[in-house]
Coordinates of C-alpha atoms and ligand atoms in Angstrom, one line a residue:
X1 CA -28.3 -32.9 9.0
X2 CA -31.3 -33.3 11.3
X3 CA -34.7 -34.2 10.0
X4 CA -36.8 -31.5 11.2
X5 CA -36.2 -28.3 9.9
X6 CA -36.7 -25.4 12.5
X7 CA -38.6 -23.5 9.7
X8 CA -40.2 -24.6 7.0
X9 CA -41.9 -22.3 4.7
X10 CA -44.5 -23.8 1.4
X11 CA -45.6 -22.2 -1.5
X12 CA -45.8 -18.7 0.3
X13 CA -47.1 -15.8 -1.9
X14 CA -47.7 -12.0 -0.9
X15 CA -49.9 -9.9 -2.3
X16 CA -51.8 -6.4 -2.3
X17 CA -55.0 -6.3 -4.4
X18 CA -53.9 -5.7 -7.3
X19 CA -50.9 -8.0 -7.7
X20 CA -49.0 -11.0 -6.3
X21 CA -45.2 -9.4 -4.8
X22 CA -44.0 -12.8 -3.7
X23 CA -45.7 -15.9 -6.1
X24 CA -44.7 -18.9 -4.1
X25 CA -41.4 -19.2 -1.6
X26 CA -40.6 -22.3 -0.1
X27 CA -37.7 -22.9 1.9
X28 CA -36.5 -25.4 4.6
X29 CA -34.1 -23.9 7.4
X30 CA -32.6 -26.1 10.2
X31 CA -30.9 -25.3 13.3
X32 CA -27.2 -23.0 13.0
X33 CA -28.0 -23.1 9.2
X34 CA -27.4 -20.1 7.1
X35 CA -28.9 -19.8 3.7
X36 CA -28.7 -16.2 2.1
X37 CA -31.4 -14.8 -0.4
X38 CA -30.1 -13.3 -3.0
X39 CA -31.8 -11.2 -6.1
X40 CA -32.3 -7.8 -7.6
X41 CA -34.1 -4.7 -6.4
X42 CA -37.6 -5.4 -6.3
X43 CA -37.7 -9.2 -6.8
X44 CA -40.0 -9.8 -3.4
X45 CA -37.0 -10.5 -0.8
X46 CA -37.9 -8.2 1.5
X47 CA -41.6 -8.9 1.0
X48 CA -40.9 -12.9 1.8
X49 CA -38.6 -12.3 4.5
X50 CA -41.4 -9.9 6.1
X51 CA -44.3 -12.5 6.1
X52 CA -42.3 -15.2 7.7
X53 CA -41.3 -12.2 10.7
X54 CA -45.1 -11.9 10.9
X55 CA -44.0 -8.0 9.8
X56 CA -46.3 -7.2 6.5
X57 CA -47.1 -3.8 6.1
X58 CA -50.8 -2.7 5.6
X59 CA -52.1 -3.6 2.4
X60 CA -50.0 -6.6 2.2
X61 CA -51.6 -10.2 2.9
X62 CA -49.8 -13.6 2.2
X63 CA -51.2 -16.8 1.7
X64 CA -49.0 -20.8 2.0
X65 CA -47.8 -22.3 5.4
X66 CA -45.3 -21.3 7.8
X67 CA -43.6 -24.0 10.4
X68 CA -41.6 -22.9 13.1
X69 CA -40.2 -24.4 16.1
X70 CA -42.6 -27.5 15.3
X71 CA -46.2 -25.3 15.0
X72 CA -47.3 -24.8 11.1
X73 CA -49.6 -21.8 10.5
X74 CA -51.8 -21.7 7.4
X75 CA -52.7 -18.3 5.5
X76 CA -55.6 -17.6 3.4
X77 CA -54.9 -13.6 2.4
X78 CA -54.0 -12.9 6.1
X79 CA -51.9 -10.0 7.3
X80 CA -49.8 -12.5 9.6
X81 CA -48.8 -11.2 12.7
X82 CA -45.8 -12.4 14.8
X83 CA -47.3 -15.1 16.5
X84 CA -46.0 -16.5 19.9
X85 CA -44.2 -19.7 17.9
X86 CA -42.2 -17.0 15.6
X87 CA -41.0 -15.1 18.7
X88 CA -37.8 -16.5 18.2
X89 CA -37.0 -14.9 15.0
X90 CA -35.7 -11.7 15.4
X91 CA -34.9 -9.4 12.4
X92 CA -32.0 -7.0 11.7
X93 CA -33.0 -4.2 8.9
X94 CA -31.3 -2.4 6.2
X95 CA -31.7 0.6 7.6
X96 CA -30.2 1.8 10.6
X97 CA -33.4 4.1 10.7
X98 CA -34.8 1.5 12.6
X99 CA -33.3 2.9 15.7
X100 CA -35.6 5.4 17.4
X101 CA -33.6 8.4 17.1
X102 CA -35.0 10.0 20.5
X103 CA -34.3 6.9 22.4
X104 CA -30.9 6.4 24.3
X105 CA -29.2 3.2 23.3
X106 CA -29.4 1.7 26.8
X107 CA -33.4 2.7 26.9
X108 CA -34.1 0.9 23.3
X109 CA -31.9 -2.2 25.2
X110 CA -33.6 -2.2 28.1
X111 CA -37.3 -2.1 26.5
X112 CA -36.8 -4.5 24.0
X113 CA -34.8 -7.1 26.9
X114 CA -38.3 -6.2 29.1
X115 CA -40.1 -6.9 26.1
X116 CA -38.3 -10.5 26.0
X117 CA -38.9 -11.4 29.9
X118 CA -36.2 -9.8 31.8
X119 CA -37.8 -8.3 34.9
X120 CA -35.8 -7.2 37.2
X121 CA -34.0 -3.6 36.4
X122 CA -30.4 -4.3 36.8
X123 CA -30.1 -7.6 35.6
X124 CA -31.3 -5.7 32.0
X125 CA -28.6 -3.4 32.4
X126 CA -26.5 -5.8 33.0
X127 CA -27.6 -7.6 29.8
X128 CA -27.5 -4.9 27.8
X129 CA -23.7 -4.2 28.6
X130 CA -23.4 -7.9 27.8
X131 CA -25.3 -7.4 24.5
X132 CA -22.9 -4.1 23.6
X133 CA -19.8 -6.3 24.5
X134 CA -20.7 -9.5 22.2
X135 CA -21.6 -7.1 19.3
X136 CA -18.3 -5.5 20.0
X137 CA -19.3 -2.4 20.9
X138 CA -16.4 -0.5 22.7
X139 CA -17.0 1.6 26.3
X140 CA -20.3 -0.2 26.2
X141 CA -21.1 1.4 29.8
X142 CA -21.0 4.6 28.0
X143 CA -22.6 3.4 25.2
X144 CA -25.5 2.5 26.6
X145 CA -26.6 6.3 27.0
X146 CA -25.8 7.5 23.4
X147 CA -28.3 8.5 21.1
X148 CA -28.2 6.7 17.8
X149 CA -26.7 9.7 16.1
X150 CA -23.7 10.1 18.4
X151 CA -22.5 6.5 16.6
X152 CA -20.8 5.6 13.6
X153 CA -22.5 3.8 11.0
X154 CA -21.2 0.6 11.8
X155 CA -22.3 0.8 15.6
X156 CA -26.0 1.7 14.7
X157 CA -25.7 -1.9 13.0
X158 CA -24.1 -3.8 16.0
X159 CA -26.5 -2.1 18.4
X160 CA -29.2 -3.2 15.4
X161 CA -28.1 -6.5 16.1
X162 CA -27.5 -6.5 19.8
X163 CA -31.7 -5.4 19.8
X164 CA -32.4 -8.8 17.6
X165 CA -29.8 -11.1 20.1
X166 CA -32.3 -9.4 23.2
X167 CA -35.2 -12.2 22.6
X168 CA -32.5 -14.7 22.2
X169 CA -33.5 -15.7 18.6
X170 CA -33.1 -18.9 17.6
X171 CA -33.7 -17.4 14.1
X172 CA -31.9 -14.1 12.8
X173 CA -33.5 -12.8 9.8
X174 CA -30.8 -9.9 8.3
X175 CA -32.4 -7.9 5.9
X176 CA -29.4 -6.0 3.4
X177 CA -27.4 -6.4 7.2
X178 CA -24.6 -4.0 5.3
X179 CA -26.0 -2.2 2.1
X180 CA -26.0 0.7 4.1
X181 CA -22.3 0.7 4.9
X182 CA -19.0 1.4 3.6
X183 CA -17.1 -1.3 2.0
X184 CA -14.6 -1.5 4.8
X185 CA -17.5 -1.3 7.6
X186 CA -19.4 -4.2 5.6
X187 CA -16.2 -6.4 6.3
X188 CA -16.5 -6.0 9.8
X189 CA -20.2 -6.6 10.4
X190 CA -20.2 -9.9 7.8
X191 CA -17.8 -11.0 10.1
X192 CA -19.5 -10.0 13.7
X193 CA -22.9 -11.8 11.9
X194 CA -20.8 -14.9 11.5
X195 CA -19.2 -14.7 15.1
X196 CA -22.6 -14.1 16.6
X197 CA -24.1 -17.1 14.6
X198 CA -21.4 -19.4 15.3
X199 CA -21.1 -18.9 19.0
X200 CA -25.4 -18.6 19.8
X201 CA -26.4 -21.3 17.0
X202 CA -28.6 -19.1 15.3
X203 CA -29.7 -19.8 12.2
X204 CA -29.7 -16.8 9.6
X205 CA -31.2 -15.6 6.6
X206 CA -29.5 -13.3 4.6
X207 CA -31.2 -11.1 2.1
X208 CA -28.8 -9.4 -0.1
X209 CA -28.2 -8.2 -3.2
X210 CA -24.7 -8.6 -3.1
X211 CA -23.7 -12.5 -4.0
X212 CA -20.1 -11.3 -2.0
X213 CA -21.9 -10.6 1.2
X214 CA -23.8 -13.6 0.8
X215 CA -20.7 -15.9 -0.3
X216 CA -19.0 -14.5 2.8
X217 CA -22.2 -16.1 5.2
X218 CA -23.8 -18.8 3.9
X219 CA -23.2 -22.3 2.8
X220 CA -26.7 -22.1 1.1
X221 CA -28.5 -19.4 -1.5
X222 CA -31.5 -18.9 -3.2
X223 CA -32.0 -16.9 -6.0
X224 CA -35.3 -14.8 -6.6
X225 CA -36.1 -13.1 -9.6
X226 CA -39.7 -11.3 -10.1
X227 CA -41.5 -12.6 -7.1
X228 CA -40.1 -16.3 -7.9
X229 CA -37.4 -18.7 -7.0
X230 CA -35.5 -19.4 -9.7
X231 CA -32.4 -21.1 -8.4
X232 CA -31.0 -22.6 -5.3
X233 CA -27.9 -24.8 -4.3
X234 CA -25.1 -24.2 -2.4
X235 CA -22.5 -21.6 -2.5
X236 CA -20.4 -23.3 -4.2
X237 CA -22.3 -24.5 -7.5
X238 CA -24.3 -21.0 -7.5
X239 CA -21.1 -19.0 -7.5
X240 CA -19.1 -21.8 -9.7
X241 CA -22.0 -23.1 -11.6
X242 CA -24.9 -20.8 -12.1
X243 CA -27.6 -21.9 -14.6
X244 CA -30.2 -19.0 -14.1
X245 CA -28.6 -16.3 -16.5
X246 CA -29.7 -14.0 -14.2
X247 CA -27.2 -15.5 -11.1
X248 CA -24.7 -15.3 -13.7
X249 CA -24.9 -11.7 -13.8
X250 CA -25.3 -11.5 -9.9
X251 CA -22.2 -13.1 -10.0
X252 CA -20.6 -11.1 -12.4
X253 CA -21.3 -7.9 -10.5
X254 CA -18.8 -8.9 -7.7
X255 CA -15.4 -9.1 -9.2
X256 CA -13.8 -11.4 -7.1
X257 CA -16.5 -13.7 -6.9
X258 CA -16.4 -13.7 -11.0
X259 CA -12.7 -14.9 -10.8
X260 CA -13.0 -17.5 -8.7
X261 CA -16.4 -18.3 -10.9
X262 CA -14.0 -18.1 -14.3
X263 CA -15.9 -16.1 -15.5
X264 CA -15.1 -13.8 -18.7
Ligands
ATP301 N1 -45.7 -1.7 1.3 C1 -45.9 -2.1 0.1 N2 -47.1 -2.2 -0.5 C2 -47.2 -2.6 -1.8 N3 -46.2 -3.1 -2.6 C3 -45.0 -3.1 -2.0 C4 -44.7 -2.6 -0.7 N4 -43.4 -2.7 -0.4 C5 -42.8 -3.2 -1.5 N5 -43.8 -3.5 -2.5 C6 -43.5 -4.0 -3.8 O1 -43.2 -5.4 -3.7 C7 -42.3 -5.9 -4.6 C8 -41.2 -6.6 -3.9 O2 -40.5 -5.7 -3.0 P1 -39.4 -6.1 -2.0 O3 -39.3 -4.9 -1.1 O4 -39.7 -7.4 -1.4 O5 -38.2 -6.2 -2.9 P2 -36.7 -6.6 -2.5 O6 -36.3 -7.8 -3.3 O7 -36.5 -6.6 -1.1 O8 -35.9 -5.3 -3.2 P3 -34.7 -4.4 -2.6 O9 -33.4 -5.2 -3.0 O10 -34.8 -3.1 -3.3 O11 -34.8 -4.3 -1.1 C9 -41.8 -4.6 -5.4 O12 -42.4 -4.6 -6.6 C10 -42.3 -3.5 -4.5 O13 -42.6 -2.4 -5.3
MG302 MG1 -35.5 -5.4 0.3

């Protein structure tokens, strides 16, 4: 593996005035790795993920050191915002609310591929038929002037993703990339997220609460419980050899992962 890691996160906590949300993430992520973050409702996942996107809501202010792409940023109870060295991560929410529902699919394309440098009018169109097509959109021409709620599910999340591959992110956080879908849908984006990272290199971090998803994408997991890193390893000796109790019972909530862990 090579030295530098393309982000490097120390002792980051988040906090609102009254109490810490996050108390002290660290986390080394190098190029075309994917390392998934795993842990129940509440345990400061989303929180983390959102300070290193530069993305905390109001209220919210973190404090540690963020590296990315070779720059470190310190915080003292900042509100972080994305700064030019973390425009390469892009994010992909939970919820497919994150579409602007008023906005044709080709006009949310276009603005965010403006947003990332492309000037000239038709070559964004022609990336954003490009994007549609490696997110495997079908009829993508068409596509591009749907409204979000004239798609399925499942293509709200590709054209999710297809927004986050406009900046060409070297970075991809996913945030619950398939909570929001059925179980057969969730099949099909795992796998688009690990075709997408495998043929741009990106490196990924995947939040989840399902250990299956995350067994599915990442060589590498953490394990957060209340606000705090409890465990971390690879795949393989978290699923086959958790020593938190609390990954035990991640584990146990996916049945096939509890099998191959022996368990019960
Ligand atoms: N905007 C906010 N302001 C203040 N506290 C918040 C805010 N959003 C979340 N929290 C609190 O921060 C803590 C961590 O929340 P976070 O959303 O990071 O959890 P999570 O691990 O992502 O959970 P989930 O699996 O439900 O998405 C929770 O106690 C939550 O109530
Ligand atoms: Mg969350």
């Amino acid at each position: 593996m090579n030295a530098t890691p393309m982000l490097s996160v120390r002792d980051l906590v988040v906090s609102t005035h009254k109490q810490d949300l996050v108390k002290g993430f660290s986390l080394d992520i190098h190029k075309g790795q994917r390392i998934g973050v795993v842990g129940e409702s509440g345990a400061g996942k989303t929180m983390a993920s959102m300070a290193i996107a530069g993305l905390l809501p109001p209220g919210v202010t973190a404090r540690g050191s963020i590296t990315f792409g070779g720059e470190e940023e310190r915080f003292e109870d900042a509100r972080p915002g994305v700064s030019p060295a973390r425009r390469g991560v892009a994010v992909v929410f939970q919820d497919t609310g994150a579409l602007n529902p008023l906005m044709r699919v080709g006009r949310q394309l276009d603005e965010a591929l403006r947003l990332a440098g492309v000037k000239d009018a038709r070559e964004r169109r022609r990336a954003a038929v490009s994007l549609l097509e490696r997110v495997r959109i079908d009829r993508p021409e068409q596509r591009l002037r749907a409204y979000p709620h004239e798609l399925s599910g499942g293509q709200r999340q590709r054209v999710l993703i297809a927004l986050a591959l406009a900046c060409r992110p070297t970075l991809l956080l996913a945030d619950e990339p398939t909570s929001a879908l059925d179980v057969s849908v969730q099949v099909e984006v795992v796998s688009l997220l690990n075709e997408v990272a495998d043929a741009e290199g990106v490196a990924m971090i995947v939040i989840s609460h399902d250990m299956g998803v995350i067994a599915r994408l990442c060589e590498e997991v953490v394990v957060m419980y209340d606000g705090e890193i409890v465990e971390r390893g690879t795949t393989g000796q978290i699923v086959n050899a958790p020593e938190h109790p609390y990954t035990s019972k991640l584990i146990a909530a996916v049945p096939k992962l509890a099998t191959v862990a022996g368990d019960e």
